[in-house]
Coordinates of N, CA, C and O in Angstrom, one line a residue:
X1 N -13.5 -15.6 82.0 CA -12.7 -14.9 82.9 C -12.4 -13.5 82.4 O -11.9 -13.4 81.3
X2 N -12.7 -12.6 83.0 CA -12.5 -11.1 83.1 C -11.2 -10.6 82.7 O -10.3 -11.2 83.2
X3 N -11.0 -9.9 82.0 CA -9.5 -9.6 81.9 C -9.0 -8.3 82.8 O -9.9 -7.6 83.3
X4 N -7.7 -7.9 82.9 CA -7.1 -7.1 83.8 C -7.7 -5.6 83.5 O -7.8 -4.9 84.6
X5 N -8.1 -5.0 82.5 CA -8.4 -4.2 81.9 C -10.2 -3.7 82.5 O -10.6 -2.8 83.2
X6 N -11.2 -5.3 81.5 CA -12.5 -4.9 81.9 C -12.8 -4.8 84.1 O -13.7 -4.1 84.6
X7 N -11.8 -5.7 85.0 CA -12.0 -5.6 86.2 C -11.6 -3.9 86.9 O -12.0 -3.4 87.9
X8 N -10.6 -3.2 85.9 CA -10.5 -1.9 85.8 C -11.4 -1.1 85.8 O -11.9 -0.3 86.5
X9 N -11.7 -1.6 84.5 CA -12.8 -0.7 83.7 C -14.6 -0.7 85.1 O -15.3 0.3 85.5
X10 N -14.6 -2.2 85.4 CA -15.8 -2.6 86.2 C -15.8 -1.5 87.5 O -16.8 -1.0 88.0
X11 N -14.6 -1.2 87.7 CA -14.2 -0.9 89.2 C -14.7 1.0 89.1 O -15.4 1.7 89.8
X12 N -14.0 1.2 88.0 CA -14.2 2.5 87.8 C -15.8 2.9 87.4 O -16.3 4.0 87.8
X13 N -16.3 2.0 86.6 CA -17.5 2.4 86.3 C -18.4 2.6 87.6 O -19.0 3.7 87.9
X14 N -18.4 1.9 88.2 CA -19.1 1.4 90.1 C -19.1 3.1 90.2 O -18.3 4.0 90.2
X15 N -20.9 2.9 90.4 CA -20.8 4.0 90.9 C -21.4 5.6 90.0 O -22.0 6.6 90.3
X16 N -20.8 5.1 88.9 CA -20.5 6.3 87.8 C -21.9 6.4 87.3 O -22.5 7.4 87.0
X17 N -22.3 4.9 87.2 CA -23.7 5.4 85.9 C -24.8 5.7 87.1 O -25.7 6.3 86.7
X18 N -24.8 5.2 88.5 CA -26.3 5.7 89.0 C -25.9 7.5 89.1 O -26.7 8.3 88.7
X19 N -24.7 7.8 89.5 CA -24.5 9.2 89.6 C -24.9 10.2 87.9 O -25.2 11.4 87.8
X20 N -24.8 9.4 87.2 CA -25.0 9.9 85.5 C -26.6 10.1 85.5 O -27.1 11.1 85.2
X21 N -27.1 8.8 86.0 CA -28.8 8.5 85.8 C -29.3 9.7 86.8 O -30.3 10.4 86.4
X22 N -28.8 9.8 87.7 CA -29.3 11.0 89.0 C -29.4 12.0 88.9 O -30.2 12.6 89.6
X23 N -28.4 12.8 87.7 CA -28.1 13.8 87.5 C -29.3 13.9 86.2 O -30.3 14.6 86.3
X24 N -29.1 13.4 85.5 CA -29.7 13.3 83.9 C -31.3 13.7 84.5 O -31.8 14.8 84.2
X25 N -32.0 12.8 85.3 CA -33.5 12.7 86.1 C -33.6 13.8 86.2 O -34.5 14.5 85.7
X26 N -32.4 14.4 87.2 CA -33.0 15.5 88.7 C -32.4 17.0 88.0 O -32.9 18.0 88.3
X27 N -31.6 17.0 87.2 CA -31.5 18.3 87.0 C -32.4 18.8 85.9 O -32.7 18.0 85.0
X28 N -32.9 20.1 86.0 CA -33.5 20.8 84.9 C -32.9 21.6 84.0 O -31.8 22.0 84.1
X29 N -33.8 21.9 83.1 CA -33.1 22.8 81.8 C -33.6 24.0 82.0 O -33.8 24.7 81.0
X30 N -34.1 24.5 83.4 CA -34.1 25.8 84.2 C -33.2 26.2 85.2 O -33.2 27.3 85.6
X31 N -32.1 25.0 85.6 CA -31.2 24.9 86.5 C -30.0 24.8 85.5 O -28.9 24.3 85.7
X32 N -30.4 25.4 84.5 CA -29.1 25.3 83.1 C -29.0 26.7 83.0 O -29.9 27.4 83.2
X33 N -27.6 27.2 82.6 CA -27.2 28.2 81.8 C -27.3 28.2 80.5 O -26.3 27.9 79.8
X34 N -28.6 28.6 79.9 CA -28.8 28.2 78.5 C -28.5 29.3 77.5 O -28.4 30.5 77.7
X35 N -28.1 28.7 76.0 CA -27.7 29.9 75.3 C -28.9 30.7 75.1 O -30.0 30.1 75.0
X36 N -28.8 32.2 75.1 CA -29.5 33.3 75.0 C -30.3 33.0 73.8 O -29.4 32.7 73.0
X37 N -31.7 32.7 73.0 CA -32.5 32.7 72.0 C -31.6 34.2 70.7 O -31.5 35.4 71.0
X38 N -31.3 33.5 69.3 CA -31.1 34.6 69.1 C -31.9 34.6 67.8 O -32.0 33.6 67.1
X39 N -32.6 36.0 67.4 CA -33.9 35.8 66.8 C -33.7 36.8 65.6 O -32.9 37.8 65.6
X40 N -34.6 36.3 64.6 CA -34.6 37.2 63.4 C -35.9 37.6 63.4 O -36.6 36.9 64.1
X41 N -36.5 38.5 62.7 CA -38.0 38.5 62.5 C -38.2 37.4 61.2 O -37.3 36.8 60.6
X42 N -39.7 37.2 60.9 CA -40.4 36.6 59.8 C -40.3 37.3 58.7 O -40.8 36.7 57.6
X43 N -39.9 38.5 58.6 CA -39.5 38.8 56.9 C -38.1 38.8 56.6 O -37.7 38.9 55.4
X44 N -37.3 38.8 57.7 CA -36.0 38.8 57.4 C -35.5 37.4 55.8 O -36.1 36.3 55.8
X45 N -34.8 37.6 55.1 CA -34.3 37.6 54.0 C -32.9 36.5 54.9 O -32.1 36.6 55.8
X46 N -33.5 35.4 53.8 CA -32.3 34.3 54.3 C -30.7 34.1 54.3 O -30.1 33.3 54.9
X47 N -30.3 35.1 53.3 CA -29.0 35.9 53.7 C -28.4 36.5 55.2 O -27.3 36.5 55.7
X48 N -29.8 37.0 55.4 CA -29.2 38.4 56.9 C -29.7 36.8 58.0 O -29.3 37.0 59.1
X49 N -30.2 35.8 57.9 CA -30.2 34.7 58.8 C -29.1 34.2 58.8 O -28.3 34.6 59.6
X50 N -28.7 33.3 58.2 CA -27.4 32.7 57.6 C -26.2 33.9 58.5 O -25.5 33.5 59.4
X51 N -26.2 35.5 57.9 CA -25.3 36.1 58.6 C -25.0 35.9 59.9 O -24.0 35.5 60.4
X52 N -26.5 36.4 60.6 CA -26.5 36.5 62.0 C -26.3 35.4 62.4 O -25.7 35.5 63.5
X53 N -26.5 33.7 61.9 CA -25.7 32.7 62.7 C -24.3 32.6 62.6 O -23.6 32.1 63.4
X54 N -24.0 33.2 61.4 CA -22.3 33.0 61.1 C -21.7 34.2 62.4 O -20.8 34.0 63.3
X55 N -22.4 35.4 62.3 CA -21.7 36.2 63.3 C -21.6 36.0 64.7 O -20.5 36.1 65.4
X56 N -23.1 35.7 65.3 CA -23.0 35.5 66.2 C -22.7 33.6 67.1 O -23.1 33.4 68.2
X57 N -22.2 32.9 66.4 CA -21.3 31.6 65.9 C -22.3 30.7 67.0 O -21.9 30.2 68.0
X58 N -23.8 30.5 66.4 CA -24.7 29.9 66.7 C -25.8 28.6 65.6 O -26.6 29.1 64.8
X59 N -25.8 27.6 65.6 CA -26.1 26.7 64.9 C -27.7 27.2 64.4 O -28.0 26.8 63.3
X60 N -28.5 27.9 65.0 CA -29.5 28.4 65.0 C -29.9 30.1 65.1 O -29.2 31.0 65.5
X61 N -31.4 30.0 64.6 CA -32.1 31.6 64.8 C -33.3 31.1 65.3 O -33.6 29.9 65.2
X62 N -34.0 31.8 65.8 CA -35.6 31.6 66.3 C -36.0 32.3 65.6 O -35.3 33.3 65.5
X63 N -37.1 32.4 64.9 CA -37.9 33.4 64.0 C -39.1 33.7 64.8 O -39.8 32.9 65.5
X64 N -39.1 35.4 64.5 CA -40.5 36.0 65.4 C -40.1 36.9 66.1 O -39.0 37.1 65.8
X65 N -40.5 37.7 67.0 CA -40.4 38.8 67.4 C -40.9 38.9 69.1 O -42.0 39.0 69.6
X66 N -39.5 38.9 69.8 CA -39.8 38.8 70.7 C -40.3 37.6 72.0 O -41.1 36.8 71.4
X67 N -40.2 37.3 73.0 CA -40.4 36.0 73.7 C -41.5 35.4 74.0 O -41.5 34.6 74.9
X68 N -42.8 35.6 73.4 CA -44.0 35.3 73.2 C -44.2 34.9 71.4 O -45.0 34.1 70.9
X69 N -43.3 35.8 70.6 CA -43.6 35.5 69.5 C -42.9 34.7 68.6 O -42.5 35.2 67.6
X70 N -42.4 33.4 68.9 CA -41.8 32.8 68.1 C -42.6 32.1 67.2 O -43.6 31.6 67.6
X71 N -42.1 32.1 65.7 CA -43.1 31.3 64.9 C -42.4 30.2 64.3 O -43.1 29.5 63.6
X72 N -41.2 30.0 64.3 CA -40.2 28.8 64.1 C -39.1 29.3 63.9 O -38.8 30.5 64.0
X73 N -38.1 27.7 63.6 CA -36.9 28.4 64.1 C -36.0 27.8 62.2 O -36.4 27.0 61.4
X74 N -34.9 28.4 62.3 CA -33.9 28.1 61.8 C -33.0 27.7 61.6 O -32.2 28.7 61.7
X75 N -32.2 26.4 61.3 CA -30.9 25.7 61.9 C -30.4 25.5 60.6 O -30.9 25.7 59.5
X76 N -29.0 24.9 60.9 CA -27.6 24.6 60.2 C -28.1 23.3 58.9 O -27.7 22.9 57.8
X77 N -29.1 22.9 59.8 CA -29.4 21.7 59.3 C -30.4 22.1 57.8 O -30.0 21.8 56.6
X78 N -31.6 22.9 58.3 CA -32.5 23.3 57.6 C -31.6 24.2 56.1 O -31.9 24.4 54.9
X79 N -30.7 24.6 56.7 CA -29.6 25.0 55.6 C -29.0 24.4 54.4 O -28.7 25.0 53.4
X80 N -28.8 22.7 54.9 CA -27.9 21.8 54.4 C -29.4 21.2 53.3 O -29.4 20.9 52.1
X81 N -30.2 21.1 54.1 CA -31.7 20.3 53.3 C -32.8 21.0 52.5 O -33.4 20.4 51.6
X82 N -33.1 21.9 52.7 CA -33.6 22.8 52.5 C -33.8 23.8 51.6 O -34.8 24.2 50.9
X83 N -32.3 24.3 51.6 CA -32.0 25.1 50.8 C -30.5 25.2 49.5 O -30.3 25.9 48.6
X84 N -29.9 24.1 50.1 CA -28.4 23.7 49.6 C -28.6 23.5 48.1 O -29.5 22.6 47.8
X85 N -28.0 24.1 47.2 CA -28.5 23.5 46.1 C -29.4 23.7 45.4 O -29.5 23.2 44.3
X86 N -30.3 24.4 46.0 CA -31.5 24.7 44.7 C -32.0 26.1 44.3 O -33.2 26.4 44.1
X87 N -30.7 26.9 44.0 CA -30.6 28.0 43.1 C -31.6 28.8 43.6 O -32.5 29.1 42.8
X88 N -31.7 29.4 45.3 CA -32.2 30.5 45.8 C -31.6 31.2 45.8 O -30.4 30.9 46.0
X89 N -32.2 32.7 45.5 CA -31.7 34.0 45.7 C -31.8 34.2 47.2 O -32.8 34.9 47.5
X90 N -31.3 34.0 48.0 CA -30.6 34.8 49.4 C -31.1 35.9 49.8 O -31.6 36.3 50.9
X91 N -30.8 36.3 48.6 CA -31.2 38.1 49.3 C -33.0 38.4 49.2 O -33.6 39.2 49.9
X92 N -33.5 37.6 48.3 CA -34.5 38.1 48.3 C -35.6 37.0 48.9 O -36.8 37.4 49.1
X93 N -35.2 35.7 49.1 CA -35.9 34.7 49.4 C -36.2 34.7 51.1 O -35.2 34.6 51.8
X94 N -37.7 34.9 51.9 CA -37.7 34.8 53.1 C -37.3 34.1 54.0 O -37.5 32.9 53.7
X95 N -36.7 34.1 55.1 CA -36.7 33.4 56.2 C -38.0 31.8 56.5 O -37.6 30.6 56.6
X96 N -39.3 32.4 56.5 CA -40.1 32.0 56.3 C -40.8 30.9 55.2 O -42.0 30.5 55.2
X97 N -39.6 30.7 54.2 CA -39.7 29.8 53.6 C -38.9 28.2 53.4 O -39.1 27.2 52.7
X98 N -37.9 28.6 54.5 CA -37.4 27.7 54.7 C -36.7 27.1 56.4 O -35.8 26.3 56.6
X99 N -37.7 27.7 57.3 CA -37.7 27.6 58.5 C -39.0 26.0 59.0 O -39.9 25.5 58.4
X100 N -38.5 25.5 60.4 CA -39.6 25.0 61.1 C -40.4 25.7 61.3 O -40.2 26.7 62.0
X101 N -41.6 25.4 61.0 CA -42.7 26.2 61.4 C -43.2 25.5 62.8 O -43.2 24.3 62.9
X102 N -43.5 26.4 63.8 CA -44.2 26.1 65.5 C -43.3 24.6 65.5 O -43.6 23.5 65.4
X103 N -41.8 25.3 65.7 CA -40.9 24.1 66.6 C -41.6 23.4 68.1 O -42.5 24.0 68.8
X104 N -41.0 22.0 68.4 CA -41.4 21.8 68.9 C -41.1 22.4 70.4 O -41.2 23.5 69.9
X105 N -40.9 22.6 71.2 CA -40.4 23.3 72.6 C -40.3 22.0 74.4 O -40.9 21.2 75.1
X106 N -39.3 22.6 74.5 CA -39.4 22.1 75.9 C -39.6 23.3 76.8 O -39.8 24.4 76.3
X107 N -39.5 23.0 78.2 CA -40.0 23.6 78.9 C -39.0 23.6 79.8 O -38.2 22.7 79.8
X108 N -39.1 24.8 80.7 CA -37.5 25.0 81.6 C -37.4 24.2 83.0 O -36.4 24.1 83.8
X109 N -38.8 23.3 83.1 CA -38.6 22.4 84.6 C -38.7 20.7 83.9 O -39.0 19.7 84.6
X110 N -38.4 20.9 82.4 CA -38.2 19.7 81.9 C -37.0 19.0 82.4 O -36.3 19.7 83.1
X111 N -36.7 17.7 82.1 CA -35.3 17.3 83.2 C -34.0 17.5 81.7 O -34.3 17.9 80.6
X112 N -32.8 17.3 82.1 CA -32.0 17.0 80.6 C -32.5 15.4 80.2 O -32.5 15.4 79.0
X113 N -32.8 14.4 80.4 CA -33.2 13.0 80.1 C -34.1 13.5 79.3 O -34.2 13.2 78.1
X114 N -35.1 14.4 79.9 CA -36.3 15.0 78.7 C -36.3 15.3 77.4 O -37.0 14.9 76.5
X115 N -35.0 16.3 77.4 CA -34.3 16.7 76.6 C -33.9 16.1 75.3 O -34.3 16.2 74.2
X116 N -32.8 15.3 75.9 CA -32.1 14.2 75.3 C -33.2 13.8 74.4 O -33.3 14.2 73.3
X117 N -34.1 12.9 75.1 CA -34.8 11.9 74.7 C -35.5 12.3 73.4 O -35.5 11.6 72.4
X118 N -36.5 14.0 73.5 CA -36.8 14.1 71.9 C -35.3 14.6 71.3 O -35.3 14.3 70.1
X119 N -34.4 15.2 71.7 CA -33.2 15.4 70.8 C -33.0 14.5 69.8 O -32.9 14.7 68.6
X120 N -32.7 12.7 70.7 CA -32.5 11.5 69.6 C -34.1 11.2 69.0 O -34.0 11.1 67.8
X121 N -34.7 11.1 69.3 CA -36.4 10.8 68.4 C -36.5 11.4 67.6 O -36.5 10.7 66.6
X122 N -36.5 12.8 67.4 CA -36.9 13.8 66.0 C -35.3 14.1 66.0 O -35.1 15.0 65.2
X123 N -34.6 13.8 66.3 CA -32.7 14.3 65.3 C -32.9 15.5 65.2 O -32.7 16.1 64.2
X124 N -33.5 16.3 66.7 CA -32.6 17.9 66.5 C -31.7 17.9 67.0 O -31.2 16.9 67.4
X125 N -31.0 19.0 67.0 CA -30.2 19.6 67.0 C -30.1 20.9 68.1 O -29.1 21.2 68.7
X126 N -31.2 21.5 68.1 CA -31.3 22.4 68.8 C -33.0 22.7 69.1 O -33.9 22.7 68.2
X127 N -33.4 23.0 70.6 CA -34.5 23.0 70.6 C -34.8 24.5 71.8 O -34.2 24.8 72.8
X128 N -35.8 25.0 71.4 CA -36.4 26.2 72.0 C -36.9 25.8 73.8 O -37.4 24.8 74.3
X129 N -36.5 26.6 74.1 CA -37.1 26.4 75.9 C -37.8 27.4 76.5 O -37.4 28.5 76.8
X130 N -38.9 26.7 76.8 CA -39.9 28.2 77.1 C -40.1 28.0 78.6 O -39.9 26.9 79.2
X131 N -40.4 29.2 79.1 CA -40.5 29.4 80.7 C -41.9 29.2 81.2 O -42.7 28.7 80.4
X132 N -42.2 29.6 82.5 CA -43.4 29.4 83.0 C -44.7 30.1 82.2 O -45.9 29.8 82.5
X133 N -44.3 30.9 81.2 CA -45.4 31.7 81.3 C -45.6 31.7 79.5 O -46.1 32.5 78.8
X134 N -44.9 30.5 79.2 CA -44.4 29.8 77.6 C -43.7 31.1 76.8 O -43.9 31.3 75.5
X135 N -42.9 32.0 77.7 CA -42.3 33.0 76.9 C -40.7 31.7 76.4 O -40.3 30.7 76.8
X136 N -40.0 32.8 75.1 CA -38.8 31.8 74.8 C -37.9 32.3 76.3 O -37.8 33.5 76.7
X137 N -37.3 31.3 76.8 CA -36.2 31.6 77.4 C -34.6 31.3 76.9 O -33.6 31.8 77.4
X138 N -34.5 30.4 76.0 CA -33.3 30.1 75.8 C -33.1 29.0 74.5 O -34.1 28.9 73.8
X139 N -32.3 28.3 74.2 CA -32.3 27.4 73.7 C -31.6 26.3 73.9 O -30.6 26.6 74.5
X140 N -31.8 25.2 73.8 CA -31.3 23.6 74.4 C -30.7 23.2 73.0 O -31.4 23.2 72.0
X141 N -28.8 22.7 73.2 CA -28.8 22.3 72.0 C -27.4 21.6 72.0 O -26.6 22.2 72.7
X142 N -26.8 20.3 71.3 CA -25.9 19.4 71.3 C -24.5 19.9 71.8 O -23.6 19.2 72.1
X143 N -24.4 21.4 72.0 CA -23.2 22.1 72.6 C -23.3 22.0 74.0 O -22.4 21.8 74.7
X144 N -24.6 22.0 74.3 CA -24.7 22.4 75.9 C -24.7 20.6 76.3 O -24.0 20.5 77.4
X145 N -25.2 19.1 75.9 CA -25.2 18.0 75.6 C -23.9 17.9 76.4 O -23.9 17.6 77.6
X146 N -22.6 18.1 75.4 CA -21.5 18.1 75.8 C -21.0 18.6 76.4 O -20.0 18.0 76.9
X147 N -21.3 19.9 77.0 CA -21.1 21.1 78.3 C -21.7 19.8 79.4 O -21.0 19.2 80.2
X148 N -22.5 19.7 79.3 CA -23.6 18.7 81.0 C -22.4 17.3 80.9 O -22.0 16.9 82.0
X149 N -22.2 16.8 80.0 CA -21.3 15.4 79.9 C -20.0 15.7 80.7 O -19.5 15.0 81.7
X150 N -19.2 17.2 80.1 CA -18.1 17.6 80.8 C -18.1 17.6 81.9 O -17.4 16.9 82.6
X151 N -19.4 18.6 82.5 CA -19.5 18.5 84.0 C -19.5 17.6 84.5 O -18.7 17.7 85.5
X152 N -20.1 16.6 84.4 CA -21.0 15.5 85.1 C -19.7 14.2 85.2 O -20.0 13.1 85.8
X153 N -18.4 14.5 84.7 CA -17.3 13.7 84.0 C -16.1 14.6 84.2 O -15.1 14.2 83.6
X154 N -15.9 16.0 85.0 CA -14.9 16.8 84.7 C -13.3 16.0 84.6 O -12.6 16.0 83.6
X155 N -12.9 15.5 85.6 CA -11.9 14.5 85.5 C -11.5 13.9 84.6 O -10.4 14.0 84.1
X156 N -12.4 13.2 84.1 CA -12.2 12.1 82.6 C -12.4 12.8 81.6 O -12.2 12.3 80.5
X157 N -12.7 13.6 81.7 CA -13.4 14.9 80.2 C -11.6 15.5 80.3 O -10.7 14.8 79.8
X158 N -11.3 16.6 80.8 CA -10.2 17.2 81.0 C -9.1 16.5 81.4 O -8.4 17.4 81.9
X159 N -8.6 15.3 81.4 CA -7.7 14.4 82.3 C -7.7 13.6 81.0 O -6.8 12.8 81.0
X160 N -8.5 13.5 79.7 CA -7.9 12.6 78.9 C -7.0 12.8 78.0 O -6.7 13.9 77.4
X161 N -6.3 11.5 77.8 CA -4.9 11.4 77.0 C -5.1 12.1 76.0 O -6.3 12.3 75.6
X162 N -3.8 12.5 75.3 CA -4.1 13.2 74.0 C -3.8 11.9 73.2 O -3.2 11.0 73.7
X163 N -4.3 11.9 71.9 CA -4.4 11.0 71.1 C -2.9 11.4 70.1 O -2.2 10.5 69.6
X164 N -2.6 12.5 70.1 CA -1.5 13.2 69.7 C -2.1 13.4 68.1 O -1.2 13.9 67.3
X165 N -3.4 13.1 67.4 CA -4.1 13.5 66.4 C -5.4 14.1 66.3 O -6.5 13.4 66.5
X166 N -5.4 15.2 65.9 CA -6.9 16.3 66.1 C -7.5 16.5 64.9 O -8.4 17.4 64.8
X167 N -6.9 15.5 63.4 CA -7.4 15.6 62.1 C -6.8 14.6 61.4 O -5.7 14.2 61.3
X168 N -8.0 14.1 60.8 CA -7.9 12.9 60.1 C -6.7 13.2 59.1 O -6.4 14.4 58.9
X169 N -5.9 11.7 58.6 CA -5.0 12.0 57.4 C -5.4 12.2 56.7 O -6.6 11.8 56.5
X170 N -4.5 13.0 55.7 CA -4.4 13.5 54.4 C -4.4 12.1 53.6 O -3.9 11.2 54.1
X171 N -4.9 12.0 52.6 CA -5.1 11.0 52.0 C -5.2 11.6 50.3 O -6.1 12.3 49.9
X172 N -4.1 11.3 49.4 CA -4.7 11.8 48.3 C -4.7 10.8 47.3 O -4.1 9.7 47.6
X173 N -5.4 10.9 46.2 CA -5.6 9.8 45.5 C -7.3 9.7 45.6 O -8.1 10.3 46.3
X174 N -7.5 8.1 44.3 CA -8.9 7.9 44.8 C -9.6 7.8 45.2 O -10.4 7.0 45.0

């Protein structure tokens, strides 16, 4: 027997996930406002990378020159694995030594399901989106994930309770 809560829960859901599924299919990541590509060249020095994502408060860089010339990219991630720890010089170590080389790419009449789907397969994070003519147009990436969920959910996104905690306890000791 169902309880008072899941016949709630059943009632509300009705409805919600074919609208989720419809959306996810039918919209494209050309019918998105995507973040702008923002790019370093291939000799840039993995300090002035690192900068340019801290300044311009982006998880990533595209490396290469221009919207035809991308030659891989650079993320938050490739930061943590890559390079964390193992006594590079910054200033003088390339870009190009610790970048994806020829990321993989979507395409701008790809759907978001498309998206998603290599997002969780290869665990990016952020992925390049090229237009008709395979120039870069933008990039696809777990910010915008959450932007499409908000929309797609504005009510229950913005209408939820506050928890009245936004940071784990302090805990000291052990």
């Amino acid at each position: 027997m169902a309880s008072e809560f899941e016949d709630s829960y059943d009632a509300w859901l009705e409805g919600r996930e074919e609208h989720a599924t419809d959306a996810l299919i039918e919209e494209r990541l050309g019918d998105w406002e995507l973040s702008a590509p923002v790019m370093v060249e291939e000799d840039c020095c993995l300090a002035d990378a690192i900068r340019t994502m801290k300044d311009r408060h982006v998880g990533c860089v595209i490396v290469g020159s221009g919207p035809r010339g991308m030659v891989g990219i650079f993320s938050e991630r490739d930061l943590l694995v890559r390079v964390s720890l193992k006594g590079v010089d910054e200033q003088t170590a390339p870009i190009s030594s610790f970048m994806t080389h020829a990321p993989e790419c979507l395409h701008r009449d790809d759907s978001i399901a498309q998206a998603l789907h290599l997002m969780i397969r290869e665990g990016f994070r952020h992925v390049p989106v090229l237009g008709d003519n395979d120039e870069l147009v933008g990039v696809f990436s777990m910010r915008d994930v959450a932007r499409f969920v908000a929309e797609l959910f504005p009510k229950e996104v913005h209408n939820a309770p506050p928890t009245g905690q936004t940071r784990p306890p302090t805990r000291y000791g052990g």
